[in-house]
Tab-separated table of C-alpha atoms in Angstrom:
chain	number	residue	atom	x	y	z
A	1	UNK	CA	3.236	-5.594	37.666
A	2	UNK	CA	-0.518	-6.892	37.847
A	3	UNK	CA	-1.338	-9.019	34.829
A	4	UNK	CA	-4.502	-10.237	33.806
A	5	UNK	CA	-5.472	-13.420	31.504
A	6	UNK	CA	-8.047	-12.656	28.577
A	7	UNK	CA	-9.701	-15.031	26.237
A	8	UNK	CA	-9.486	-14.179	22.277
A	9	UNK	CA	-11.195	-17.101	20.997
A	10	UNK	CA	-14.181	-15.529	20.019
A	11	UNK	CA	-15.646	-11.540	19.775
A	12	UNK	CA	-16.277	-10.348	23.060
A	13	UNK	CA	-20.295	-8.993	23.745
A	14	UNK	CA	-20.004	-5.651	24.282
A	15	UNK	CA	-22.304	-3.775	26.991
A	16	UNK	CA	-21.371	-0.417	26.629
A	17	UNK	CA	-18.600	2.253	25.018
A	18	UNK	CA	-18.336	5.864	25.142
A	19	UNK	CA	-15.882	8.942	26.074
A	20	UNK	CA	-16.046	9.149	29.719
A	21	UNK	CA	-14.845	12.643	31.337
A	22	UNK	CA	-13.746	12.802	34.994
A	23	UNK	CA	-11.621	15.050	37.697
A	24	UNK	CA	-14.077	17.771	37.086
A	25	UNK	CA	-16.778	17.540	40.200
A	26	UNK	CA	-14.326	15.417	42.475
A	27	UNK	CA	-10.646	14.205	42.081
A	28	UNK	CA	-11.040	10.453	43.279
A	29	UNK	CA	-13.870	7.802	41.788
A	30	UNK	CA	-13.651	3.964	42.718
A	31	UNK	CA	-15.387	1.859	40.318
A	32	UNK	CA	-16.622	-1.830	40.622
A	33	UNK	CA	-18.383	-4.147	37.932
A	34	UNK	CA	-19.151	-7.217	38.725
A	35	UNK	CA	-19.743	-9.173	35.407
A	36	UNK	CA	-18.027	-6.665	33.407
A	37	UNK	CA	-14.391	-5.592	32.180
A	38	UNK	CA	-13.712	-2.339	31.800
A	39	UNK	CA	-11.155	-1.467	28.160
A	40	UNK	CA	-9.563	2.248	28.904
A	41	UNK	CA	-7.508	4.510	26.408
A	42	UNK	CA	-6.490	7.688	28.252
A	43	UNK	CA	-5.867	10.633	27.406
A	44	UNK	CA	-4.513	12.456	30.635
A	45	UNK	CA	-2.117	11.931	33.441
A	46	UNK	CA	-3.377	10.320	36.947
A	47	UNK	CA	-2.905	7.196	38.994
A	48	UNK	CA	-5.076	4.142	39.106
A	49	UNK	CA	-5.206	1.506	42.081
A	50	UNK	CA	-5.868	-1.243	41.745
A	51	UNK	CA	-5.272	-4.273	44.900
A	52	UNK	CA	-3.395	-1.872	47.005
A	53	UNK	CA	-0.805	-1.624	43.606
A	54	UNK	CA	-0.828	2.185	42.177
A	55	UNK	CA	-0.554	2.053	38.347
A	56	UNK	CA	0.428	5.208	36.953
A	57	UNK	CA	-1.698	6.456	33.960
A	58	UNK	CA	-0.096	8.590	30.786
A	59	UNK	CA	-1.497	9.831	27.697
A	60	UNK	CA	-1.381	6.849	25.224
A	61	UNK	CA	-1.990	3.766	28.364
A	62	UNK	CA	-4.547	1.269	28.174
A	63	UNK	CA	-5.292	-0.484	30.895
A	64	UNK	CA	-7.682	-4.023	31.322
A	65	UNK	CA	-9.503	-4.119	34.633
A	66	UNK	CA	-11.110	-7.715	35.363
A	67	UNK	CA	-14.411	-7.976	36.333
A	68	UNK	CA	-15.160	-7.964	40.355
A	69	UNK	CA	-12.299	-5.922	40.463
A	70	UNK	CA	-12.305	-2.780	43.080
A	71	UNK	CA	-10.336	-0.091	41.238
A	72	UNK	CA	-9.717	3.804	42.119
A	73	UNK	CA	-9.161	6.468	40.097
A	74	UNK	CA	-7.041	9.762	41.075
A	75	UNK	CA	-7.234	12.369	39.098
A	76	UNK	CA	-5.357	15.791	38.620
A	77	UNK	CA	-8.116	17.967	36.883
A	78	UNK	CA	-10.111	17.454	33.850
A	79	UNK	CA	-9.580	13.802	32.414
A	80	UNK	CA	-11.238	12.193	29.263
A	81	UNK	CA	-10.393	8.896	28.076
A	82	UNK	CA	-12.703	5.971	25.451
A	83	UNK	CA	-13.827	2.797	27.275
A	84	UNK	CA	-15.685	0.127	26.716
A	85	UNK	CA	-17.410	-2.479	29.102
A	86	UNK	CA	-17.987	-5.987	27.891
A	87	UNK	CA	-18.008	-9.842	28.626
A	88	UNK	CA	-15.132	-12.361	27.143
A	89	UNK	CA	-16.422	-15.835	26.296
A	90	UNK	CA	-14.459	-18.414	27.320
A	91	UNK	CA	-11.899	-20.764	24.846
A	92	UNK	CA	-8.340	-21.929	24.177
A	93	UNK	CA	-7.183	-18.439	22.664
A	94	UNK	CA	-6.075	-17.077	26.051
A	95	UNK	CA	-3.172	-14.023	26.431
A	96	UNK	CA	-1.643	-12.591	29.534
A	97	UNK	CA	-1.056	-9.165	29.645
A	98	UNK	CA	-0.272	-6.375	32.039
A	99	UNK	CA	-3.642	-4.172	33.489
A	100	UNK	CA	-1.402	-1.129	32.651
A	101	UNK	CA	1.057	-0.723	29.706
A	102	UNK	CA	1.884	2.182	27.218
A	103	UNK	CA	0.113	1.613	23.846
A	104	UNK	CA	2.877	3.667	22.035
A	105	UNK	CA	2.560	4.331	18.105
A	106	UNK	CA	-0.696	1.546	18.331
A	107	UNK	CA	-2.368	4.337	20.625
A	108	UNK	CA	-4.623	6.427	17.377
A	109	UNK	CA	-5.243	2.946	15.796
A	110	UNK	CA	-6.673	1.864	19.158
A	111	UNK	CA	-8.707	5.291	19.548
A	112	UNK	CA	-10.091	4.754	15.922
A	113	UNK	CA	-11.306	0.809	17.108
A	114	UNK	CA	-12.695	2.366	20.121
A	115	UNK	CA	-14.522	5.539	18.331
A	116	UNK	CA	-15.840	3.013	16.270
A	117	UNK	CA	-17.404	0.801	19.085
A	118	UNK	CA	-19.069	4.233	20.319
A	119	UNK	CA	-20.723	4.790	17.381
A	120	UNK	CA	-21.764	1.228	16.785
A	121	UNK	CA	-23.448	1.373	20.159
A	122	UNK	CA	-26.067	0.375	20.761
A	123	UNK	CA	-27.799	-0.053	17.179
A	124	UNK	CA	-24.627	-2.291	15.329
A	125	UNK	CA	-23.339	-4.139	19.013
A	126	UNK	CA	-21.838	-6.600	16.797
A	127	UNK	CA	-19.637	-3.897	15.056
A	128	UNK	CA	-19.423	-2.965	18.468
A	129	UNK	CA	-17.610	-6.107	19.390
A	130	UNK	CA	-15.727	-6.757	16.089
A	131	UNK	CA	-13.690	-3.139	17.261
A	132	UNK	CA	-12.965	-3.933	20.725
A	133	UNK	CA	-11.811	-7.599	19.602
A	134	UNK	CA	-9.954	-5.906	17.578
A	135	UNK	CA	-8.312	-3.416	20.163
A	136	UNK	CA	-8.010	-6.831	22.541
A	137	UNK	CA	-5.710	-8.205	19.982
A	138	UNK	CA	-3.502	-5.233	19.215
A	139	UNK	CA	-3.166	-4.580	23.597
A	140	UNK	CA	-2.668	-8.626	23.887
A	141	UNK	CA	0.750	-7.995	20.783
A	142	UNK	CA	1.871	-5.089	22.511
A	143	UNK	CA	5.478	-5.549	23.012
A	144	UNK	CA	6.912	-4.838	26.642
A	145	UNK	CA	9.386	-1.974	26.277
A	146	UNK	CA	12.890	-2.639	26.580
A	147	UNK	CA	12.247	-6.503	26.200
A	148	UNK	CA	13.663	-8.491	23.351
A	149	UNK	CA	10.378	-9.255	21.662
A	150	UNK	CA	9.972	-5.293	21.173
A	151	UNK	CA	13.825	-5.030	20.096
A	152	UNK	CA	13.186	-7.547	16.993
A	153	UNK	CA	9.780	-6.053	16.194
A	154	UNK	CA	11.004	-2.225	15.841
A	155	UNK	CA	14.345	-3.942	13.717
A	156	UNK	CA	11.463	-5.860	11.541
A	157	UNK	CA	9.411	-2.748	11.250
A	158	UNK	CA	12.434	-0.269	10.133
A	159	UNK	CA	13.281	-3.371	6.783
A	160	UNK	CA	9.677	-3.952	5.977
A	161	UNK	CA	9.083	-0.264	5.993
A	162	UNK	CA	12.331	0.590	3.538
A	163	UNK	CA	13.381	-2.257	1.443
A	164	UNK	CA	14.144	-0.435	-1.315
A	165	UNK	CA	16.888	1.117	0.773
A	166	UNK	CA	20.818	-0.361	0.873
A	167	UNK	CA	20.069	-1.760	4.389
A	168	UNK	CA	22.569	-2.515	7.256
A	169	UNK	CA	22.771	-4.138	10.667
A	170	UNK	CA	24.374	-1.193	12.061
A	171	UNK	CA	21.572	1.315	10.241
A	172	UNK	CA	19.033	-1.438	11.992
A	173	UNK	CA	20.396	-1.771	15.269
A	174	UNK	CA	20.127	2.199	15.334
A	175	UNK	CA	16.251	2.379	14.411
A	176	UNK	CA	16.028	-0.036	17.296
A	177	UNK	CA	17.710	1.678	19.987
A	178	UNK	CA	20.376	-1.038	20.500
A	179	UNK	CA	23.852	-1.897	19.247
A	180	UNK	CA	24.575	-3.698	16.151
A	181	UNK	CA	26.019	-6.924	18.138
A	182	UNK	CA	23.167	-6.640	20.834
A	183	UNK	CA	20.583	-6.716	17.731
A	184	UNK	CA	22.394	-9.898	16.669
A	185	UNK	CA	21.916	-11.500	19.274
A	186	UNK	CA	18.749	-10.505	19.936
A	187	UNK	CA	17.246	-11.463	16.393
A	188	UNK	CA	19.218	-14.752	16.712
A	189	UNK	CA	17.712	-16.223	20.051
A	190	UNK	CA	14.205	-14.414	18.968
A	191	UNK	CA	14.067	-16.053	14.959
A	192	UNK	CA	16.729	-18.644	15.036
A	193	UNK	CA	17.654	-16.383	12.189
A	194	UNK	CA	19.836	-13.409	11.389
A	195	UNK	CA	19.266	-9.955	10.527
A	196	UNK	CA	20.428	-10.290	6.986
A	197	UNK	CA	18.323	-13.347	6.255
A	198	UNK	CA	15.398	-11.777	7.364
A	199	UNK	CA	16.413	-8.922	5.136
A	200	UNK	CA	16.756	-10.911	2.017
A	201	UNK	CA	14.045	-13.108	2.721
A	202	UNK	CA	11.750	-10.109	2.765
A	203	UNK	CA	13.340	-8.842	0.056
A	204	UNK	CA	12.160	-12.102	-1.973
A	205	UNK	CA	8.497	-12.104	-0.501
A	206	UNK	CA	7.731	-9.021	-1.595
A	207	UNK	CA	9.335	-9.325	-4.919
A	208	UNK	CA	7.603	-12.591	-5.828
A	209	UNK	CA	3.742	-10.557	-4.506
A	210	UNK	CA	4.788	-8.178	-7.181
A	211	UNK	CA	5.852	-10.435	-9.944
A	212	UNK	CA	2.531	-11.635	-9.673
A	213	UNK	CA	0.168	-9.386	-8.653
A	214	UNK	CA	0.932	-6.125	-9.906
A	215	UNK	CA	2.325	-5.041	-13.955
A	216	UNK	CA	5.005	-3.277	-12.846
A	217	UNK	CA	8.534	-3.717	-15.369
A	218	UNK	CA	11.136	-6.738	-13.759
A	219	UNK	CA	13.783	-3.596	-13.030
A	220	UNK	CA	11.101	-1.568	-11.322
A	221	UNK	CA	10.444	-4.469	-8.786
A	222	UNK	CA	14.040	-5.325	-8.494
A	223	UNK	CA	14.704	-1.467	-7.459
A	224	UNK	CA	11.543	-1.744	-5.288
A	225	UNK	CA	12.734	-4.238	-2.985
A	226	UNK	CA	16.506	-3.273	-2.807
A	227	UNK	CA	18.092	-5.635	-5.429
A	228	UNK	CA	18.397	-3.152	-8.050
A	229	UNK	CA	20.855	-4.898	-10.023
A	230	UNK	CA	18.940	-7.264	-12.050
A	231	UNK	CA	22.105	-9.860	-12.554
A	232	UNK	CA	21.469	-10.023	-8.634
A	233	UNK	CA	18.026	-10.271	-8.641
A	234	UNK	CA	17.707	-12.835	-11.080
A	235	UNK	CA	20.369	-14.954	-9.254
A	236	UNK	CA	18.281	-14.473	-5.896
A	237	UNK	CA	15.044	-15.218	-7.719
A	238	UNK	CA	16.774	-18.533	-9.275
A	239	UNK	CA	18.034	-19.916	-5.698
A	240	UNK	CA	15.355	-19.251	-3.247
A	241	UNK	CA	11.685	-19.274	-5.583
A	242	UNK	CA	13.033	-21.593	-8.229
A	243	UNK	CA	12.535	-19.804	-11.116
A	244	UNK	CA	13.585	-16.562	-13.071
A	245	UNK	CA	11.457	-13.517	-12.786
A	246	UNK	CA	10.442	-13.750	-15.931
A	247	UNK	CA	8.838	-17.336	-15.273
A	248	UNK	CA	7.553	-16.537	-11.896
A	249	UNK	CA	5.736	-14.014	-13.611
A	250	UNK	CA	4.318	-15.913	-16.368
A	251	UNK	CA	3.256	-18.777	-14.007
A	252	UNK	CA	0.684	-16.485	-12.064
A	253	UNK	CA	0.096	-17.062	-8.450
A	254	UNK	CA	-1.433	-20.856	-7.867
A	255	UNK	CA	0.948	-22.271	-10.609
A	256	UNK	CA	4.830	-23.223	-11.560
A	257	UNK	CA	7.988	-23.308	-9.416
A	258	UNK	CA	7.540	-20.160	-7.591
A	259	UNK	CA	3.990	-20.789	-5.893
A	260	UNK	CA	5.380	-22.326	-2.972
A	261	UNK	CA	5.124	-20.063	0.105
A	262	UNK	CA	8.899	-19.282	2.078
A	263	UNK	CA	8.749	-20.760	4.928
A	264	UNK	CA	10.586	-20.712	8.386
A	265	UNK	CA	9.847	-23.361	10.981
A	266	UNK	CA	6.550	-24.517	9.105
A	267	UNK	CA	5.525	-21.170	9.303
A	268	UNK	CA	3.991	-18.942	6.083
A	269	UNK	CA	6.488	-16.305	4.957
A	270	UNK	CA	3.775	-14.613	4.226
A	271	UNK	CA	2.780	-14.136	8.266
A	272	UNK	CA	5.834	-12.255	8.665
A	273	UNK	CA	8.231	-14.940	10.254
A	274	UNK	CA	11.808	-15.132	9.482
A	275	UNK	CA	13.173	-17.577	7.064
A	276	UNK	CA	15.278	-20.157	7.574
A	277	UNK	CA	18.390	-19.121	5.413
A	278	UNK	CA	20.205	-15.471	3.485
A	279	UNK	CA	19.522	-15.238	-0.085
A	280	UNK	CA	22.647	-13.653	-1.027
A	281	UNK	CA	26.237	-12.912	0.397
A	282	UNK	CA	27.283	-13.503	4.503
A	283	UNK	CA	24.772	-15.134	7.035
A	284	UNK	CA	27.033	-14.017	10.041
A	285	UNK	CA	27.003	-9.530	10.305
């Protein structure tokens, strides 16, 4: 698989964006820009080459061609897709991804970015460029399919998306296409951590943003992150932010016990990272 190397460091300058339409007058373009890279979200089925290597395009792919780069498009009728041309300045910030990979459920949130970009152009260009940064970063976190890095992020999706619920390893390893001990493993060598740390860590995080930023009743927040009973909750509260909900309430967000962020490897709870220990009950499903 081709990869390419992009720099993030800083907005890229953006020369152009727009919906291109092809396959309608002839069924093969070849496209070259010299100083430019060329940002496509398709919307059609055809084949790209690229170096002699055939990349095969789907509805939902974005690919990253590098500028100087020959590239030829085949097409099988009508085919509309967004683009955008643009420079990258240089800098440390640098990602290597893959010129062709499936954008999967970040596909409509990288249309939006790139709708925006066309209408920003050519009055707002640094709108312009704020989108397709934007759309850089989400290609540059895509996670390869199959791989273990998109394993743990569709687990860690399916408990931050339901933490009310009475979450399992065996319910997670399901929304993740895997087995419950291959999801173990998995999360281990990915987090250092387990499944049902990350769980009750969450669990915790969210419970202390509410406790301090929002009037709903203790109970309500307990139920809200999936510690319903308030014995529990309490207890959890107690061990891991230092205080009882009642006090981590009343001490508002820069003061008291519970102000300190979780942390896992001297990274901010708050970034998503797994902690470093379970709140409550076994450490080893």
């Amino acid at each position: 698989m081709r990869q390419v190397t992009i720099a993030l460091s800083d907005p890229p300058a953006v020369a152009g964006a727009a919906v291109g339409v092809h396959g309608v007058v002839r069924d093969h373009d070849v496209f070259r820009l010299p100083d430019l890279w060329q940002l496509h979200l398709y919307g059609y089925a055809a084949e790209l080459v690229l170096d002699g290597t055939v990349h095969a395009i789907k509805p939902g792919h974005v690919s990253l061609i590098p500028p100087g780069a020959e590239v030829h498009y085949h097409y099988r009728g009508r085919s509309e897709h967004l683009y955008a041309h643009f420079r990258l300045p240089g800098g440390e910030e640098r990602r290597v991804v893959p010129v062709m990979r499936d954008a999967g459920d970040q596909a409509p949130l990288i249309a939006a970015s790139l709708r925006q970009a066309i209408a920003a152009v050519p009055d707002t260009r640094a709108r312009a460029s704020a989108e397709v940064w934007t759309v850089l970063w989400r290609i540059a976190n895509l996670p390869v399919a199959g791989s273990a890095h998109a394993v743990v992020a569709a687990a860690m999706e399916h408990i931050d998306a339901d933490l009310a619920a009475p979450l399992t390893v065996p319910g997670i390893a399901r929304a993740a296409g895997v087995s419950h001990n291959h999801l173990t493993r998995l999360f281990r060598a990915q987090t250092g951590h387990t499944v049902v740390a990350y769980i009750r860590r969450r669990r915790l995080s969210r419970a202390l943003h509410l406790l301090r930023e929002s009037t709903l009743a203790i109970p309500a927040i307990a139920a809200a992150v999936g510690i319903p009973d308030l014995q529990a909750f309490n207890k959890a509260c107690r061990r891991e932010l230092g205080a009882s909900p009642r006090t981590l309430r009343a001490s508002g967000p820069d003061h008291g016990a519970g102000s300190r962020p979780l942390r896992a490897n001297g990274l901010d709870e708050r970034r998503g990272q797994p902690p470093p220990a379970p709140l409550v009950g076994s450490d080893q499903r």
